[in-house]
Coordinates of C-alpha atoms in Angstrom, one line a residue:
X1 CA 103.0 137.0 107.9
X2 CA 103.8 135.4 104.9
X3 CA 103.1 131.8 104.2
X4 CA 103.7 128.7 102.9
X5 CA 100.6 127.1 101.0
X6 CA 100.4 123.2 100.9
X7 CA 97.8 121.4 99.0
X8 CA 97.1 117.2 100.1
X9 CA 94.6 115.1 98.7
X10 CA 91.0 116.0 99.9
X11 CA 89.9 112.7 101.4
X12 CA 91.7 109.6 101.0
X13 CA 94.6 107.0 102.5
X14 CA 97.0 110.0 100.8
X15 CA 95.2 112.7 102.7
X16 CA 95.7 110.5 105.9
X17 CA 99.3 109.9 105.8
X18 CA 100.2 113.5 104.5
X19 CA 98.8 115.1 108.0
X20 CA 100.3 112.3 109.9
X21 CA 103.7 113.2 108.4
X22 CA 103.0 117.0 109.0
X23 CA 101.8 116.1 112.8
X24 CA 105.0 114.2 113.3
X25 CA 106.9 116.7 112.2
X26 CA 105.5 119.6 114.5
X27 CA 103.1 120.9 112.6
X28 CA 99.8 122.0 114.1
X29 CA 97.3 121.6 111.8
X30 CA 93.4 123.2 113.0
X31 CA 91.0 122.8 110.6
X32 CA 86.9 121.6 110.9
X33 CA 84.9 119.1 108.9
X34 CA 84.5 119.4 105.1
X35 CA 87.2 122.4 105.9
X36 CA 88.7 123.1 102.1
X37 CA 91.7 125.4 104.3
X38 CA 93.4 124.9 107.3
X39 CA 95.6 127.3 109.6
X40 CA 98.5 126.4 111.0
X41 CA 99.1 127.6 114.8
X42 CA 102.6 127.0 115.2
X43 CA 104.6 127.1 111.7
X44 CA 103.8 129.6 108.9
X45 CA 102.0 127.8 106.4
X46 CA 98.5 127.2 105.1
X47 CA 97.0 123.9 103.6
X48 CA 94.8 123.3 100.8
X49 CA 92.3 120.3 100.6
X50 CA 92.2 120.1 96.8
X51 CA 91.1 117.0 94.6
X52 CA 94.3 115.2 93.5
X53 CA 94.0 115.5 89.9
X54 CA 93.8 119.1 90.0
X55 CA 96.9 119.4 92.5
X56 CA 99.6 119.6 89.5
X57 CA 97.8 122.3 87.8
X58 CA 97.7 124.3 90.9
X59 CA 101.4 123.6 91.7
X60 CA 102.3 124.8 87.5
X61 CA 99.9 128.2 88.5
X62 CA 101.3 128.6 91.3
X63 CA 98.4 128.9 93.4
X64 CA 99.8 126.4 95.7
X65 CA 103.7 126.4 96.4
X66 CA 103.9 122.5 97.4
X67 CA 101.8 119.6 97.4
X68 CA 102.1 115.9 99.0
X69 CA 101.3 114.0 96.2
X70 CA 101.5 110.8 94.1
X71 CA 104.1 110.6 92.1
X72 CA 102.4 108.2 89.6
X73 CA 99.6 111.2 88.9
X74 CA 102.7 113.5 88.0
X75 CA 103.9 111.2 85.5
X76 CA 100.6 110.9 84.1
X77 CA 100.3 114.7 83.7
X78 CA 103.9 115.4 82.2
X79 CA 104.7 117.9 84.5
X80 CA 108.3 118.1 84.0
X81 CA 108.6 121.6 85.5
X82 CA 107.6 120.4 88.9
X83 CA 110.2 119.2 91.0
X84 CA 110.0 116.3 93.0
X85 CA 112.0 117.3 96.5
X86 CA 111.3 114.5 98.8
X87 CA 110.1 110.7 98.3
X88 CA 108.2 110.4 101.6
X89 CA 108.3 106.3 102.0
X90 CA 104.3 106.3 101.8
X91 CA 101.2 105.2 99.7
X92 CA 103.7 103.2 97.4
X93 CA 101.7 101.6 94.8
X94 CA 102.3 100.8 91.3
X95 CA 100.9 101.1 87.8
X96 CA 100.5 97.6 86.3
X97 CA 98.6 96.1 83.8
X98 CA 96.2 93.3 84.4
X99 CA 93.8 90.8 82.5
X100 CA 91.1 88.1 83.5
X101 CA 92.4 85.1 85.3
X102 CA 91.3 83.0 82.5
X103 CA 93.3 85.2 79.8
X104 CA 96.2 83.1 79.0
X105 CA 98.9 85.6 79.2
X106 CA 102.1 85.2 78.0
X107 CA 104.0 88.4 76.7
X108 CA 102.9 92.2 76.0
X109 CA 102.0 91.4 73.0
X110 CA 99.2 89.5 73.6
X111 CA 97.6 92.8 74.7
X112 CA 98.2 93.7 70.6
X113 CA 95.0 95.1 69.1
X114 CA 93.2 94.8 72.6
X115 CA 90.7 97.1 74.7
X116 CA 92.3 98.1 77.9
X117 CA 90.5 100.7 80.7
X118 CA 92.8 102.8 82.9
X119 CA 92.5 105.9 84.4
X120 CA 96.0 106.5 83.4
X121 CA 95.9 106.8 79.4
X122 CA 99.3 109.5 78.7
X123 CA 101.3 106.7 81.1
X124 CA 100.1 103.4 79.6
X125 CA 100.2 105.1 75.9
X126 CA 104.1 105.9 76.9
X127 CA 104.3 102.5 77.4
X128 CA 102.6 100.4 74.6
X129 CA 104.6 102.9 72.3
X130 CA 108.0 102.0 74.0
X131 CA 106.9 98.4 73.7
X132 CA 105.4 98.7 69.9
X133 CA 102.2 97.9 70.8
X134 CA 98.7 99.5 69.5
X135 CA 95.7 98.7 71.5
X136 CA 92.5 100.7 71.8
X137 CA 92.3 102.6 75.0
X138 CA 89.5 103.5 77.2
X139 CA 89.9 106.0 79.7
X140 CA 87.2 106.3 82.3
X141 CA 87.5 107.1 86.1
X142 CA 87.2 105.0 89.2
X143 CA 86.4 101.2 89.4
X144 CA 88.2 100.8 86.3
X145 CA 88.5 96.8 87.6
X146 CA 85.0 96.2 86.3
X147 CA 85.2 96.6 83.3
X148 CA 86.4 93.5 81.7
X149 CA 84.1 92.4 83.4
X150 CA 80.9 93.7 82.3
X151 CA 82.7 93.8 78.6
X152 CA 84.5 96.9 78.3
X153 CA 87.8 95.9 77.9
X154 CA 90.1 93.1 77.6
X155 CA 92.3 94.4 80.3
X156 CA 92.9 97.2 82.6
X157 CA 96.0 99.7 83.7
X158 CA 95.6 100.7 87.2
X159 CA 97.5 101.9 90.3
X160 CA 98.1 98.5 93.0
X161 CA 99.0 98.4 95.8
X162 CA 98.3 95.2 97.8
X163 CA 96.3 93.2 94.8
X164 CA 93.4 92.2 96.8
X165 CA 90.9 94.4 94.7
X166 CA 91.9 92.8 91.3
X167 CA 91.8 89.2 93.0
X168 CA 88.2 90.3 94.1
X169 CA 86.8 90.9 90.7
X170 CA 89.0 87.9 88.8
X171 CA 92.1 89.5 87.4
X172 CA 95.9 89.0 87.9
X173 CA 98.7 91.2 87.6
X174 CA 101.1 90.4 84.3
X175 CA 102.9 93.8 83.9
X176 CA 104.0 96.8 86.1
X177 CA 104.7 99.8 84.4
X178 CA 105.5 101.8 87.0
X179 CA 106.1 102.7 90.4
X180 CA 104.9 105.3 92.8
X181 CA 104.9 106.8 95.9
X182 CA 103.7 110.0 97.8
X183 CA 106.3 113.1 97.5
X184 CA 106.6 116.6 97.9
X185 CA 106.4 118.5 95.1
X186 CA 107.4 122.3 94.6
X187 CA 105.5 124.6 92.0
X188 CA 108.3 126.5 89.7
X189 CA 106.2 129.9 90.5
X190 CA 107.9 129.5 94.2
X191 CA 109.1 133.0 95.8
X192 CA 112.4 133.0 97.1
X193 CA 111.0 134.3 100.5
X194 CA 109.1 131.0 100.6
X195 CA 111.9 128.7 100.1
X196 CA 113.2 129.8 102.8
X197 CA 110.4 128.5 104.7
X198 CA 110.2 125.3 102.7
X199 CA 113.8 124.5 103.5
X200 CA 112.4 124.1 107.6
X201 CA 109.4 122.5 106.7
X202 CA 111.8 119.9 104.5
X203 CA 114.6 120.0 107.3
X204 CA 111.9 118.6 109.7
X205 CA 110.7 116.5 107.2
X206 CA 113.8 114.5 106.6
X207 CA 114.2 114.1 110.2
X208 CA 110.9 111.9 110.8
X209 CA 111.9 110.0 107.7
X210 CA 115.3 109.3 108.4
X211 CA 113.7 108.3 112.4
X212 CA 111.3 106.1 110.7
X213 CA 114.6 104.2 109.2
X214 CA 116.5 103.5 112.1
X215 CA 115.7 101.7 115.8
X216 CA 117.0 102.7 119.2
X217 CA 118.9 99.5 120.5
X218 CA 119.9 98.7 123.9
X219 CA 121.2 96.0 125.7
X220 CA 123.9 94.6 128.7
X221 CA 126.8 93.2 127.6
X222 CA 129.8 91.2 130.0
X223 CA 132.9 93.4 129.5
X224 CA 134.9 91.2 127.9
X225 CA 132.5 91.3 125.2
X226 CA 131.8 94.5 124.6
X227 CA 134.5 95.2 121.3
X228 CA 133.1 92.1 119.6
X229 CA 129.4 93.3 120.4
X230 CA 130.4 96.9 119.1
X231 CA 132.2 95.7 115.9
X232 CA 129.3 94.2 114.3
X233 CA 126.6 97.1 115.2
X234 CA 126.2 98.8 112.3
X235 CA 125.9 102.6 114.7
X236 CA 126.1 105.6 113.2
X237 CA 128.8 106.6 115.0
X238 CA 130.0 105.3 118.3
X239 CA 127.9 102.9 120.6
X240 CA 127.5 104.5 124.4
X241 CA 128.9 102.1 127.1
X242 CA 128.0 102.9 130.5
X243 CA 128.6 100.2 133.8
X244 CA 126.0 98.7 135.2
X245 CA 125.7 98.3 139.3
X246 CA 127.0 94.3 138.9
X247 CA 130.4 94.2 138.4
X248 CA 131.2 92.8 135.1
X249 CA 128.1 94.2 133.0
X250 CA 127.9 97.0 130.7
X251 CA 124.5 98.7 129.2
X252 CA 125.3 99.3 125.2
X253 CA 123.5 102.0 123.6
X254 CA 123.7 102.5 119.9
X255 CA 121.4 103.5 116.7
X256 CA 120.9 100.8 114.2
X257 CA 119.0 100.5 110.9
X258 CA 115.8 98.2 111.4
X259 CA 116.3 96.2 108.7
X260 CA 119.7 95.1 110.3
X261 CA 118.3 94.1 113.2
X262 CA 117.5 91.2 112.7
X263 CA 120.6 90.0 110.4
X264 CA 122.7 90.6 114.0
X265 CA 120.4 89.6 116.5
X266 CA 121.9 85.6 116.2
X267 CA 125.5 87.3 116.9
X268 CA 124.6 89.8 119.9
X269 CA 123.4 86.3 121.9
X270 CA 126.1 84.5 120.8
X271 CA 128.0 86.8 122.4
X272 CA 126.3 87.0 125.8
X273 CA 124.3 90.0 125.1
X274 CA 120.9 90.1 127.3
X275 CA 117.8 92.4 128.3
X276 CA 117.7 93.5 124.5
X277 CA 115.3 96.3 123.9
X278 CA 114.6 98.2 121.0
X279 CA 112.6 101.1 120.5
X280 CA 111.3 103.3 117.6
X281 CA 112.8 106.5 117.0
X282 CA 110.8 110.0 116.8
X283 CA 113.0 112.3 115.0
X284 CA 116.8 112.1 114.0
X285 CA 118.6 114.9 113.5
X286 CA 122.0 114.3 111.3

């Protein structure tokens, strides 16, 4: 049987959230310790444990028909001919520059003539081009924080995500550059027998996305406020209403985005509404 072959990020937060998206999504994924392949018992498709830098060249060769990766690490490569299919709403980071907390900072231009470390020299060169500023740039891998520290650089260009390692070793955020996130990404070398199975694996895909959007609301309702209650839930279609065993109550069932919530909650007691419950959503199916 012909199938799909996936690579994810060997070991890392990516590598975690790309199989938790697969497990959510059906996919049955049976593989050992330091495995570098995996089977897949239920869905026919194989998955790759490569390092994430060598994923895009894998994806242009087609030795692997997709990848979960970052998007930030395609950019870097300028691999136009991969196409991005999904944004999967995970690892979100972004490239930014950063200096030492006692740099006084005031435009891009201060960083004119400057040493700055990144792991990421093709994006930040992009961008002191677009921004008409030459600097000197250092590319070296991991820990690339230290180095204005121990006097390699004036500043760094790094991926961040929640901050807390530059504020460890003493630098501040002045520019982002870019923004990323994890997506899946289809080699060009893709056989049409394969798309075929990509297109489940993507259907199934958007379905725990679009679940992870939206919250399962309940709650009872007096009659004679039920068309009020129902004209400001934002449902996707049309609320259930079933009676409940006191005369004079109704349950209201209805789908509603979670960042909405909360924007409506104020209304739905205004208006009587009680017992409110609301629950997260597996899958969705459109």
């Amino acid at each position: 049987m012909e199938r799909l072959k996936i690579a994810i990020q060997k070991s890392g937060r990516l590598n975690e959230d790309s199989l938790k998206i697969l497990k959510e999504s059906g996919i049955s994924v049976s593989n050992g310790l330091d495995q570098l392949r995996a089977t897949v018992s239920n869905f026919p498709m194989e998955i790759l444990y490569l390092r994430n830098s060598d994923i895009p060249q894998y994806l242009i060769d087609g030795v692997v028909d997709i990848a979960i990766i970052g998007e930030n690490l395609l950019v870097e490569k300028d691999q136009g001919s991969i196409k991005v299919l999904e944004k999967l709403s995970f690892s979100k980071c972004r490239v930014s520059l950063a200096v030492p907390k006692t740099f006084e900072y005031n435009n891009i231009k201060d960083l004119a003539g400057k040493k700055i470390a990144t792991s990421y020299p093709n994006t930040l060169n992009k961008y002191l081009k677009s921004e008409g500023i030459d600097a000197e740039l250092h590319q070296i891998s991991g820990s690339v924080e230290i180095a204005p520290n121990i006097g390699l650089a004036d500043a760094i260009c790094d991926i961040v995500s929640s901050g807390s390692t530059l504020f460890k070793n003493n630098l501040k955020e002045v520019e982002v550059i870019g923004r990323s996130e994890a997506v899946l990404a289809v080699s060009p070398e893709i056989s049409e027998s394969k798309k075929e199975i990509l297109d489940k694996l993507r259907f199934r895909l958007q379905s725990v996305l679009k679940a992870r959007n939206f919250r399962y609301i309940l709650m009872n309702v007096p009659d004679g406020q039920i068309q009020k209650v129902i004209s400001i839930l934002p449902g996707m279609r049309s609320p259930t209403v079933l009676p409940l065993a006191e005369k004079g109550w109704s349950s209201i069932h209805t789908v509603i985005e979670k960042n909405k919530f909360w924007e409506v909650i104020d209304e739905l007691q205004d208006l009587g509404a009680e017992g409110i419950l609301v629950a997260p959503i597996e899958k969705m199916v459109i």
